[in-house]
CSV table of C-alpha atoms in Angstrom, one decimal:
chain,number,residue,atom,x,y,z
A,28,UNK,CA,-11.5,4.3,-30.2
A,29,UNK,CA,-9.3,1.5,-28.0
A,30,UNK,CA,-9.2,-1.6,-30.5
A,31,UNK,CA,-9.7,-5.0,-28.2
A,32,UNK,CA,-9.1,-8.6,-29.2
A,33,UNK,CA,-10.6,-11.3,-28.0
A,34,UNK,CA,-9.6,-14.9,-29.2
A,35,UNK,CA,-12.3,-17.7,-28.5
A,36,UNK,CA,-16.4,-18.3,-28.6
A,37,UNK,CA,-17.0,-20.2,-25.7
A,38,UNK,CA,-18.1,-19.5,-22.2
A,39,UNK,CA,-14.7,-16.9,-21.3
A,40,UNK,CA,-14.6,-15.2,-24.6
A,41,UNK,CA,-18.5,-14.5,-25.2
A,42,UNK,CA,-18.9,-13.6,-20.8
A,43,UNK,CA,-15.9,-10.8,-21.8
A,44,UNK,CA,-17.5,-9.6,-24.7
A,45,UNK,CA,-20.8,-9.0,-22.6
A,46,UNK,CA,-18.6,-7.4,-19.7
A,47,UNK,CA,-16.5,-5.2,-22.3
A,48,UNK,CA,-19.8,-3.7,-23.6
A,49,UNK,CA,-21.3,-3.5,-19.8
A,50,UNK,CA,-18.3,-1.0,-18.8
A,51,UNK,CA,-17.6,0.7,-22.0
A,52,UNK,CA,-19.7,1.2,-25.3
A,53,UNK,CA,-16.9,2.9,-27.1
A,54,UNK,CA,-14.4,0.9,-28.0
A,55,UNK,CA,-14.1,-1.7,-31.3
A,56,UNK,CA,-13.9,-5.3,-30.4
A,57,UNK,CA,-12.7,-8.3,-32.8
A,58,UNK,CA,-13.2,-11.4,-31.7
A,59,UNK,CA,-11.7,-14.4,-33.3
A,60,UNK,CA,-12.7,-18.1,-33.6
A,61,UNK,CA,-12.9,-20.7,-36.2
A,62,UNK,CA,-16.9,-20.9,-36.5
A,63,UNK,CA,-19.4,-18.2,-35.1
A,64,UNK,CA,-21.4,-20.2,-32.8
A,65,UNK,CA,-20.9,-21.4,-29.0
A,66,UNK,CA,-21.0,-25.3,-28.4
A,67,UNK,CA,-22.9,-25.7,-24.8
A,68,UNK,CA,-20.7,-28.2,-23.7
A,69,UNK,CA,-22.4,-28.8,-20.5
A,70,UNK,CA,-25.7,-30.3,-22.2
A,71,UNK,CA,-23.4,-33.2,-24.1
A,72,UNK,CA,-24.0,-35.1,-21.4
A,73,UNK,CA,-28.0,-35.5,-22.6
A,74,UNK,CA,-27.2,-36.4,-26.4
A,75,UNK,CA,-26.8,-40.2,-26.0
A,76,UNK,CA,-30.3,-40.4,-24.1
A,77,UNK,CA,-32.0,-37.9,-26.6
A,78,UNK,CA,-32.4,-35.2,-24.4
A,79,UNK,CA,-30.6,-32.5,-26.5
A,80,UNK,CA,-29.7,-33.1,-29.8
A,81,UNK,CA,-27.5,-31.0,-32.3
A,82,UNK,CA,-29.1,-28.0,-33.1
A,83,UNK,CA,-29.9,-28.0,-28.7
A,84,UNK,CA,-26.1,-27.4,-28.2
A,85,UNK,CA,-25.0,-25.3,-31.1
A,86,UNK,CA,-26.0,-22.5,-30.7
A,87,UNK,CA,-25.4,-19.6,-33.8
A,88,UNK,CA,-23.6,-16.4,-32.4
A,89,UNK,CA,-24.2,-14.1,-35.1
A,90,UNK,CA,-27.7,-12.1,-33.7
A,91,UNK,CA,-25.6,-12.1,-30.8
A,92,UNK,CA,-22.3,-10.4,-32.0
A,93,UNK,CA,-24.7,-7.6,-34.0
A,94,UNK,CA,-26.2,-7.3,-30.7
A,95,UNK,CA,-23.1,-6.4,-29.4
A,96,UNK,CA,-21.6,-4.5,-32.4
A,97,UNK,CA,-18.5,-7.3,-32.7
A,98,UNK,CA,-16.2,-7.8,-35.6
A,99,UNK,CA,-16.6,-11.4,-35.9
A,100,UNK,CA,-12.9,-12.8,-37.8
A,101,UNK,CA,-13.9,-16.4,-38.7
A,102,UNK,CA,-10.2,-17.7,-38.1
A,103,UNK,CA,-7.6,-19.7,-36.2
A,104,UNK,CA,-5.1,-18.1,-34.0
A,105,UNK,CA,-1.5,-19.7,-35.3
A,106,UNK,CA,0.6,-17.4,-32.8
A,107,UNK,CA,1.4,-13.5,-31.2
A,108,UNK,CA,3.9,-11.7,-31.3
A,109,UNK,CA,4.8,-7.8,-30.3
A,110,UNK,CA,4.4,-8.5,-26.7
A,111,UNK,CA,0.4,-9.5,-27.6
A,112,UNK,CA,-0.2,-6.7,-29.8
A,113,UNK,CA,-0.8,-8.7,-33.0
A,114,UNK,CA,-2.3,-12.0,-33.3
A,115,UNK,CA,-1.4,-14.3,-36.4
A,116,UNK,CA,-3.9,-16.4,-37.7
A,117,UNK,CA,-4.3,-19.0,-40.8
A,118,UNK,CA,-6.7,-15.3,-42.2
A,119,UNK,CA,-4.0,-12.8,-41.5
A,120,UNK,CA,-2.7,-11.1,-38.6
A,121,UNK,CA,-5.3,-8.6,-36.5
A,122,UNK,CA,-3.6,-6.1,-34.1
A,123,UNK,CA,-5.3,-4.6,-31.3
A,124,UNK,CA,-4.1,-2.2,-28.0
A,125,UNK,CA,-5.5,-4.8,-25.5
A,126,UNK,CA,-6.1,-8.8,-25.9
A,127,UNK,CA,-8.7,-11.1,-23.9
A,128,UNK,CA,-7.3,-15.0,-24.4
A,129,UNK,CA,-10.3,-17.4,-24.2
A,130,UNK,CA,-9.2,-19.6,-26.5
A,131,UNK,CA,-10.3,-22.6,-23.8
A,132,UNK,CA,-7.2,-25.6,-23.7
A,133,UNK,CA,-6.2,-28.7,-25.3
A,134,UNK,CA,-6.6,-32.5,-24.1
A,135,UNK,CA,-3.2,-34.0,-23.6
A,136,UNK,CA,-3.7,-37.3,-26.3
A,137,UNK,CA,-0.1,-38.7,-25.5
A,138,UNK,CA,-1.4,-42.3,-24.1
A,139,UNK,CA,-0.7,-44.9,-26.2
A,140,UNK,CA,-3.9,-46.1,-28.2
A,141,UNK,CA,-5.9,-43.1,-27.3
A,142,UNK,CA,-7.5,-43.0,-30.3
A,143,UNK,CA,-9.7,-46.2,-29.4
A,144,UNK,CA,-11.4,-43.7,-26.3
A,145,UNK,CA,-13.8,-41.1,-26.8
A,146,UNK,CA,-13.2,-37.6,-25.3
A,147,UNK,CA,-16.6,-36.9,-24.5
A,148,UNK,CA,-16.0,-33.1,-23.8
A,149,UNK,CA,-14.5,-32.3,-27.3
A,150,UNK,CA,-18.1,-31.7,-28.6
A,151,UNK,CA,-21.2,-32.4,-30.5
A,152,UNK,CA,-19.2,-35.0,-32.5
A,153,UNK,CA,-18.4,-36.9,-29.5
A,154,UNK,CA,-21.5,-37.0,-28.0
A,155,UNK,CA,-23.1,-38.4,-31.0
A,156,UNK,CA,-20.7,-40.9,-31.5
A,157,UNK,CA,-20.9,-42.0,-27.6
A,158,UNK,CA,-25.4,-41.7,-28.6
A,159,UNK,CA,-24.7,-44.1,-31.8
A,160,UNK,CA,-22.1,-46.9,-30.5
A,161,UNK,CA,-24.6,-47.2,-27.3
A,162,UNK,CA,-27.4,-47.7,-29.5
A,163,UNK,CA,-25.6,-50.2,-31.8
A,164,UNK,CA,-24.2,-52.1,-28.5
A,165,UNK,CA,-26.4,-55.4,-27.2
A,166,UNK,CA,-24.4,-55.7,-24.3
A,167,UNK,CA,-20.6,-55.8,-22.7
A,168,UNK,CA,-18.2,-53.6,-21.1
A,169,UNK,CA,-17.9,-49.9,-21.0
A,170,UNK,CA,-15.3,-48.6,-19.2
A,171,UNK,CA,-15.0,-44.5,-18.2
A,172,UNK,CA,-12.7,-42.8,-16.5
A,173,UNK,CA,-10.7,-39.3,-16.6
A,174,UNK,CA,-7.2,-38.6,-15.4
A,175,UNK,CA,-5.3,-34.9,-14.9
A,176,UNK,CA,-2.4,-33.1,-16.3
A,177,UNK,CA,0.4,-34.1,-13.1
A,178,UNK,CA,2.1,-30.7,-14.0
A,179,UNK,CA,-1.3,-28.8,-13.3
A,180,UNK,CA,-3.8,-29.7,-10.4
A,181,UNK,CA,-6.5,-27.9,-11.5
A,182,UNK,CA,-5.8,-29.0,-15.3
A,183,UNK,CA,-8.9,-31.9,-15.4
A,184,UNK,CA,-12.4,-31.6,-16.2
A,185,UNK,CA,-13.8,-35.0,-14.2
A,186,UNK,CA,-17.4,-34.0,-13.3
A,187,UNK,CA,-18.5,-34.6,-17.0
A,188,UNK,CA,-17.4,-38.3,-16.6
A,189,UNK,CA,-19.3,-38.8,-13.5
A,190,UNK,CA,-22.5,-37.2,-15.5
A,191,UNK,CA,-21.8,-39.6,-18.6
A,192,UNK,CA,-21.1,-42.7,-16.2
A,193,UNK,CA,-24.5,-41.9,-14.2
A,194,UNK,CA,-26.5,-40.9,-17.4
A,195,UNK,CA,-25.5,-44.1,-19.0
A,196,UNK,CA,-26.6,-46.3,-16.2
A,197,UNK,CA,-29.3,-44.5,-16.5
A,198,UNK,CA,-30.7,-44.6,-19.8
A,199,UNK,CA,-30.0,-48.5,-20.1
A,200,UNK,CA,-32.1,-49.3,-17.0
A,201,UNK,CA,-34.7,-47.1,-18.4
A,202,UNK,CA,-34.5,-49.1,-21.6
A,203,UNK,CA,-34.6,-52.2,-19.8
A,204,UNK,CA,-31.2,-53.5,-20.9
A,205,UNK,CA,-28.8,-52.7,-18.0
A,206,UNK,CA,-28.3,-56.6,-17.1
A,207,UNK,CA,-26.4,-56.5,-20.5
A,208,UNK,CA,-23.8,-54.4,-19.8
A,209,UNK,CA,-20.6,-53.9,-17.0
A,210,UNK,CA,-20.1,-50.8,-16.8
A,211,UNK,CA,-16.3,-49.6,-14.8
A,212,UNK,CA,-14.9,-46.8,-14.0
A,213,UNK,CA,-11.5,-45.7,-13.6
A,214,UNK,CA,-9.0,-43.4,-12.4
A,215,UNK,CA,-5.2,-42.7,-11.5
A,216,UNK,CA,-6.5,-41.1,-8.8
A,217,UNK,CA,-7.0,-42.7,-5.3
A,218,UNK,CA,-10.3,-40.4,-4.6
A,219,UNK,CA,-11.4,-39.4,-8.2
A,220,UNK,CA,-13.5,-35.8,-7.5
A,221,UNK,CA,-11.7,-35.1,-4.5
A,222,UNK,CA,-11.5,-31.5,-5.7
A,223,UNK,CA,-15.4,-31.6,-4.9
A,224,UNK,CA,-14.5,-32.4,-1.4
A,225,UNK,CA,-15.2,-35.6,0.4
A,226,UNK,CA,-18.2,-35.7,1.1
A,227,UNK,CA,-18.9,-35.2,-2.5
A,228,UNK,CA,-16.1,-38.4,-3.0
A,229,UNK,CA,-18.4,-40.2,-0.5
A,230,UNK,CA,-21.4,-39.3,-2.3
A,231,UNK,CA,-20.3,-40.4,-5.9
A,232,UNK,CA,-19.2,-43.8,-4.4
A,233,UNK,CA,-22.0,-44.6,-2.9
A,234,UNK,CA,-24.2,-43.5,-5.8
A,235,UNK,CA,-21.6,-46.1,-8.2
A,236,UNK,CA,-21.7,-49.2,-5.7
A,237,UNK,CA,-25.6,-48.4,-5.7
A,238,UNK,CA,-25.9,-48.9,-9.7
A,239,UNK,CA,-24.0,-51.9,-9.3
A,240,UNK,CA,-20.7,-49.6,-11.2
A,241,UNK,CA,-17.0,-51.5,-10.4
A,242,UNK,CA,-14.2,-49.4,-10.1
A,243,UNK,CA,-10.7,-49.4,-10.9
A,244,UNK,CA,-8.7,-46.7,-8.8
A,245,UNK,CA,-5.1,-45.3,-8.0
A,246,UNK,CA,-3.6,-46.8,-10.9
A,247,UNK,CA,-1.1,-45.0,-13.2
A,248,UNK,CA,-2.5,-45.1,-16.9
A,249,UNK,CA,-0.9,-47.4,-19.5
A,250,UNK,CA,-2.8,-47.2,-22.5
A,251,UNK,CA,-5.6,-48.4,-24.5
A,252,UNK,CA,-6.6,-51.0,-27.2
A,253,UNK,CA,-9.4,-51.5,-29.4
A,254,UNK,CA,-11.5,-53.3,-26.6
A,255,UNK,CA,-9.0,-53.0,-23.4
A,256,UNK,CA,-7.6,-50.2,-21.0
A,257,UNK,CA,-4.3,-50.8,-19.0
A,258,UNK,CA,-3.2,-49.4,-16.3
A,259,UNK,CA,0.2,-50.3,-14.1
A,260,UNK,CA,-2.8,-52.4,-11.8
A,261,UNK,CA,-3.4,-54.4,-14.1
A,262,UNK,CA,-5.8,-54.6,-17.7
A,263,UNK,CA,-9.3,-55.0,-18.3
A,264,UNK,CA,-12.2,-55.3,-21.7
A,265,UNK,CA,-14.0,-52.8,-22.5
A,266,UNK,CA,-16.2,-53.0,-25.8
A,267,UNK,CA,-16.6,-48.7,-25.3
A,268,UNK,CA,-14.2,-46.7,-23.9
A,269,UNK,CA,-15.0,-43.0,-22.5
A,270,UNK,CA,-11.9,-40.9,-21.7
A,271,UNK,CA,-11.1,-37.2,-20.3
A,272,UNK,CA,-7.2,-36.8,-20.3
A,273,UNK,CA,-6.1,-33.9,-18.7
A,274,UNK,CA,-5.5,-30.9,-20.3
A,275,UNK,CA,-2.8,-28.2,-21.3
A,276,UNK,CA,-2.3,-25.3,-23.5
A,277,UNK,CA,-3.2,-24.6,-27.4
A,278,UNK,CA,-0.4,-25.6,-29.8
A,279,UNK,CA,-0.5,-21.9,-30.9
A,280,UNK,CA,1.3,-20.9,-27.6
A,281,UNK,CA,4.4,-22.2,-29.1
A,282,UNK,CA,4.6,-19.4,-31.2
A,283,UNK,CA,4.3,-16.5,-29.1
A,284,UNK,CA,6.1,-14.9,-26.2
A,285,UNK,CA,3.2,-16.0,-23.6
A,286,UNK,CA,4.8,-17.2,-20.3
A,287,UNK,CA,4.0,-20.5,-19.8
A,288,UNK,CA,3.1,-22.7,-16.5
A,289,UNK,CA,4.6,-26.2,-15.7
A,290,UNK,CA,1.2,-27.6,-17.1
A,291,UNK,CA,1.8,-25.6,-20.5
A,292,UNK,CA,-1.5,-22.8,-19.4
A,293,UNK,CA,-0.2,-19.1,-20.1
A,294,UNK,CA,0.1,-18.0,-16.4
A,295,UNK,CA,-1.5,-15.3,-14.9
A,296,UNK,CA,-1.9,-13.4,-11.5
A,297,UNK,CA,-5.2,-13.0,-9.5
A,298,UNK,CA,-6.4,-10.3,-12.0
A,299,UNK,CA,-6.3,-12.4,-15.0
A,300,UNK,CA,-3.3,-10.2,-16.7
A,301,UNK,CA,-0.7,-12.1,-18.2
A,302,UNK,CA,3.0,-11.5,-16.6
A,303,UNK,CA,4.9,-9.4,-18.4
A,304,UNK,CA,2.9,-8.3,-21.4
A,305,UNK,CA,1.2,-4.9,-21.4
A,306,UNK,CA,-2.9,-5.3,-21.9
A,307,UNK,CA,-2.9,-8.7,-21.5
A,308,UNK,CA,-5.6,-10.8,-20.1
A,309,UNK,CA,-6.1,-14.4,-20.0
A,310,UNK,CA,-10.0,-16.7,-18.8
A,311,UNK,CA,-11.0,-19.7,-18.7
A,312,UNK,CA,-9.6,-22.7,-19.4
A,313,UNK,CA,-6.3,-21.3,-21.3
A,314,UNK,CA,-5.0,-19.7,-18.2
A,315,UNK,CA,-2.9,-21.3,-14.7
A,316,UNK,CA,-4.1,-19.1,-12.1
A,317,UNK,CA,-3.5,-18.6,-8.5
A,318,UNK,CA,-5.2,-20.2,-6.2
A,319,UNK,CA,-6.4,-23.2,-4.0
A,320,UNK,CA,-5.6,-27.0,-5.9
A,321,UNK,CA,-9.1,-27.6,-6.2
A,322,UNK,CA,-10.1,-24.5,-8.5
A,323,UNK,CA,-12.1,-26.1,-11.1
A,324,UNK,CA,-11.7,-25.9,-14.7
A,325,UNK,CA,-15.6,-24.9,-15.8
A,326,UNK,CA,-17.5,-22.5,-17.5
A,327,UNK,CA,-18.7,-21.3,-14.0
A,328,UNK,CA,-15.1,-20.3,-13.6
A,329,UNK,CA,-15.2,-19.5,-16.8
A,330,UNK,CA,-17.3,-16.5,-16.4
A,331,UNK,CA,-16.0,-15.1,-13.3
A,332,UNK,CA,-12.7,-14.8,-14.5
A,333,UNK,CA,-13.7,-13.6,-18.0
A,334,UNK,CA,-15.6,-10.4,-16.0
A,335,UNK,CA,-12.5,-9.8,-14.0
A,336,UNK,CA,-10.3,-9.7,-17.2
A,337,UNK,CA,-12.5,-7.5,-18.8
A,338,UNK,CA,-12.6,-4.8,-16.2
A,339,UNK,CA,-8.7,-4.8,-15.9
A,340,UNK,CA,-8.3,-4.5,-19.4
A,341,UNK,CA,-10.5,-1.5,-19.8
A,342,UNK,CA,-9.0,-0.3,-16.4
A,343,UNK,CA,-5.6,-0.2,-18.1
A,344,UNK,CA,-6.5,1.2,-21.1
A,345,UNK,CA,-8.0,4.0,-19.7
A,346,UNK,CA,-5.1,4.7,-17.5
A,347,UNK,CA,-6.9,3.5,-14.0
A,348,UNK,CA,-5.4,0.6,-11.6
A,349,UNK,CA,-6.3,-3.0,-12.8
A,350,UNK,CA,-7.1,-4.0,-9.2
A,351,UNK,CA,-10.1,-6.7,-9.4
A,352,UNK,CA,-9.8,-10.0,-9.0
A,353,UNK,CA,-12.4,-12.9,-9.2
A,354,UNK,CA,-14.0,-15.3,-6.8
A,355,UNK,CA,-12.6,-18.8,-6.6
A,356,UNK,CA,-15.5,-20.8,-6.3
A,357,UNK,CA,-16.5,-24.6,-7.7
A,358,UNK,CA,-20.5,-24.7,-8.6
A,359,UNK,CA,-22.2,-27.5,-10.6
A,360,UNK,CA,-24.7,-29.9,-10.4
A,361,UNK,CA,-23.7,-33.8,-11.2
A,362,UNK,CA,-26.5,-34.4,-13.5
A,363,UNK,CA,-27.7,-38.5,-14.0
A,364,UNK,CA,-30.3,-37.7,-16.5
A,365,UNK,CA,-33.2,-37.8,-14.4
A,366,UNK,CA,-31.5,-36.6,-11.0
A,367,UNK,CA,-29.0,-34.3,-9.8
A,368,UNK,CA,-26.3,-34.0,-7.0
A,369,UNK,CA,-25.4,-30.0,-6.4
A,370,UNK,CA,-22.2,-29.5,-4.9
A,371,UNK,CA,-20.2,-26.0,-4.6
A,372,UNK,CA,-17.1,-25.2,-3.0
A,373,UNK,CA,-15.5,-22.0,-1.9
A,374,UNK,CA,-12.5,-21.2,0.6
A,375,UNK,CA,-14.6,-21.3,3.6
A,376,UNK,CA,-17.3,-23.7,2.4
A,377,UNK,CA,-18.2,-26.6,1.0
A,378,UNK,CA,-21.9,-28.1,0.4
A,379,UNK,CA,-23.1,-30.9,-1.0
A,380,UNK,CA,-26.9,-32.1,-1.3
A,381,UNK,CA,-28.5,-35.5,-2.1
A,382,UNK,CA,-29.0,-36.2,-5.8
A,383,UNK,CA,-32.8,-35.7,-6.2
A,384,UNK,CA,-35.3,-34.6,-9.2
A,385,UNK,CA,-35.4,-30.8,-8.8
A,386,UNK,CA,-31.7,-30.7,-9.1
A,387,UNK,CA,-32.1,-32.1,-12.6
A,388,UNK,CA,-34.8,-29.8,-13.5
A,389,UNK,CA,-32.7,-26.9,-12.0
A,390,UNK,CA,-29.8,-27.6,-14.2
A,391,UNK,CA,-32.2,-28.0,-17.8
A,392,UNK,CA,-33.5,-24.6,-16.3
A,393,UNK,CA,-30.2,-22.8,-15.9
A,394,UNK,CA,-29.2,-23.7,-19.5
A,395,UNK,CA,-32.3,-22.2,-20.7
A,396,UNK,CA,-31.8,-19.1,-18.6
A,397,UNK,CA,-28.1,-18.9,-20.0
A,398,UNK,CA,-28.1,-19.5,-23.3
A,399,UNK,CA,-31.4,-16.5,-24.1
A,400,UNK,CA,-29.0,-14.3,-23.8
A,401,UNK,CA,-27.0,-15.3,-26.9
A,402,UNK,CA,-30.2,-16.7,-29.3
């Protein structure tokens, strides 16, 4: 029986799992993460207003892993070594003939005074915190922005800003005390969300000039304090500060032999297999693929990339060519709380539709649809 690794719980390492046991029922699979449970991290963006709360976004992974007959090692990886065939962890070293990295990627937290800004997308914690400090706030300034990783285009996840900045907005008019609050946004970047396209730029601006949102664009990033962001344009207060740096690889890449790209992601080819190391795969957010500048970093991705590892790896292993590759393509709906923008993106294509209603109640219904099949 081939023994497979898989390091991470999130969307890439749970969609492998599924795909593994789709193509081939014998074979022993290990996965490894720190806690058995998947955090949905699209659905943070509903804590602060009350729509989802705790137990809504954690969601326990252990009917799921019987389900699928997976030895569960409750772990972190701390390195790799014999060209991928053994993974160290702070529990021991697991070995294995093939190896599925999910292990999802790191916010670079090099700014000076970072640790003044909340980074929404880290999880439940974050969300909560951003829920309390709105609640305890009677009015001011609260600035949000996200920036990328230079060396790596595709290394930024902005679309959960825009969903924070428009939920916000939206849960204090609905509480009657917007009139309190300024509320900015900011960005390095000229055209923040150009990866959308820009129409979808267009669209977001429009929608922030509409809620009465100032901006603060183009300007290289400085730092923060306690109640202020600079930027080389100049400074301004902020009472609560909302941040997505950019992202790059997991500290535990420094101790293996995983080739790295300029952005720190362990680089791959278009069939998710890691150069250079036999039975090898890499999904999700842990991996510099290639492709197009605008290929998103999101669990859509995610997924797509986590099937096409999966059927290379048991390709491989069972002595056939590794020949499929994923499809690049950007899907999400900019959620606001009680509407929603869709916007989707492929090579040839690129739509966007007005924010309305049924978008919003299409995106609460494709969580519920998604998450069933791990309860």
């Amino acid at each position: 029986m081939k023994k497979i690794t898989i390091i991470g719980a999130g969307f890439a390492g749970l969609t492998a799992v599924r795909q593994l046991r789709k193509l081939e029922q014998d074979v022993e699979i290990t996965l490894i993460a720190p806690r058995p449970e998947l955090q949905y991290l699209p659905s943070l963006i509903w804590v602060p207003s009350g729509l989802r709360k705790r137990e809504d976004i954690i969601i326990p992974l252990a009917n799921f892993f019987k389900r699928m007959d997976v030895n569960f090692v409750p772990a972190s990886v701390t390195g790799l070594k014999d060209q991928g065939r053994t993974v160290e962890t702070d529990q021991g070293s697991v070995t294995n003939e093939g190896l599925i990295i999910a292990s999802g990627g790191r916010f670079i937290k090099k700014l000076p005074g970072i640790e003044h800004a909340i980074t929404p997308c880290e999880g439940i914690d974050a969300a909560e915190k951003i829920r309390d400090r709105l609640a305890a706030m009677q009015g001011g300034t609260i600035a949000m922005g996200f920036a990328g990783n230079p060396n790596e285009p595709s290394a930024m996840r902005g679309g959960p800003m825009f969903e924070f900045l428009f939920g916000t907005d939206t849960l204090l008019r609905q509480q009657g005390r917007r009139e309190q609050f300024k509320i900015t946004f900011f960005s390095p970047a000229p055209k923040p969300g150009i990866r959308l396209g820009e129409n979808a730029v267009k669209g977001l601006m429009d929608e922030m000039a509409k809620r009465d949102i100032s901006t603060h664009l183009g300007h290289k990033m400085l730092g923060f304090e306690a109640n202020k962001v600079k930027t080389e344009g100049g400074e301004f207060a902020a009472d609560l500060i909302l941040f997505m740096p950019g992202m790059t690889g997991n500290l535990w890449f420094d101790n293996s032999e995983l080739p790295r790209s300029a952005g720190g992601l362990v680089k791959a080819n278009q069939h998710c297999k890691v150069e250079g190391l036999p039975a090898v795969y890499v999904a999700g957010d842990s991996g510099s693929y290639p492709g197009p500048d605008w290929m998103p970093k999101q669990a859509h991705m995610a997924d797509l990339q986590a099937e096409c590892a999966a059927k290379n790896l048991i390709a491989e292993l069972t002595g056939k060519t590794a020949e499929a590759t994923f499809k690049i393509e950007l899907m999400c709906i900019v959620d606001s709380c009680d509407k929603g923008l869709f916007v989707s993106r492929t090579e040839n294509k690129n739509t966007v539709l007005p924010a309305n209603k049924a978008m919003h109640w299409a995106k609460r219904g494709f969580e519920w649809w998604y998450l069933r099949q791990y309860r």
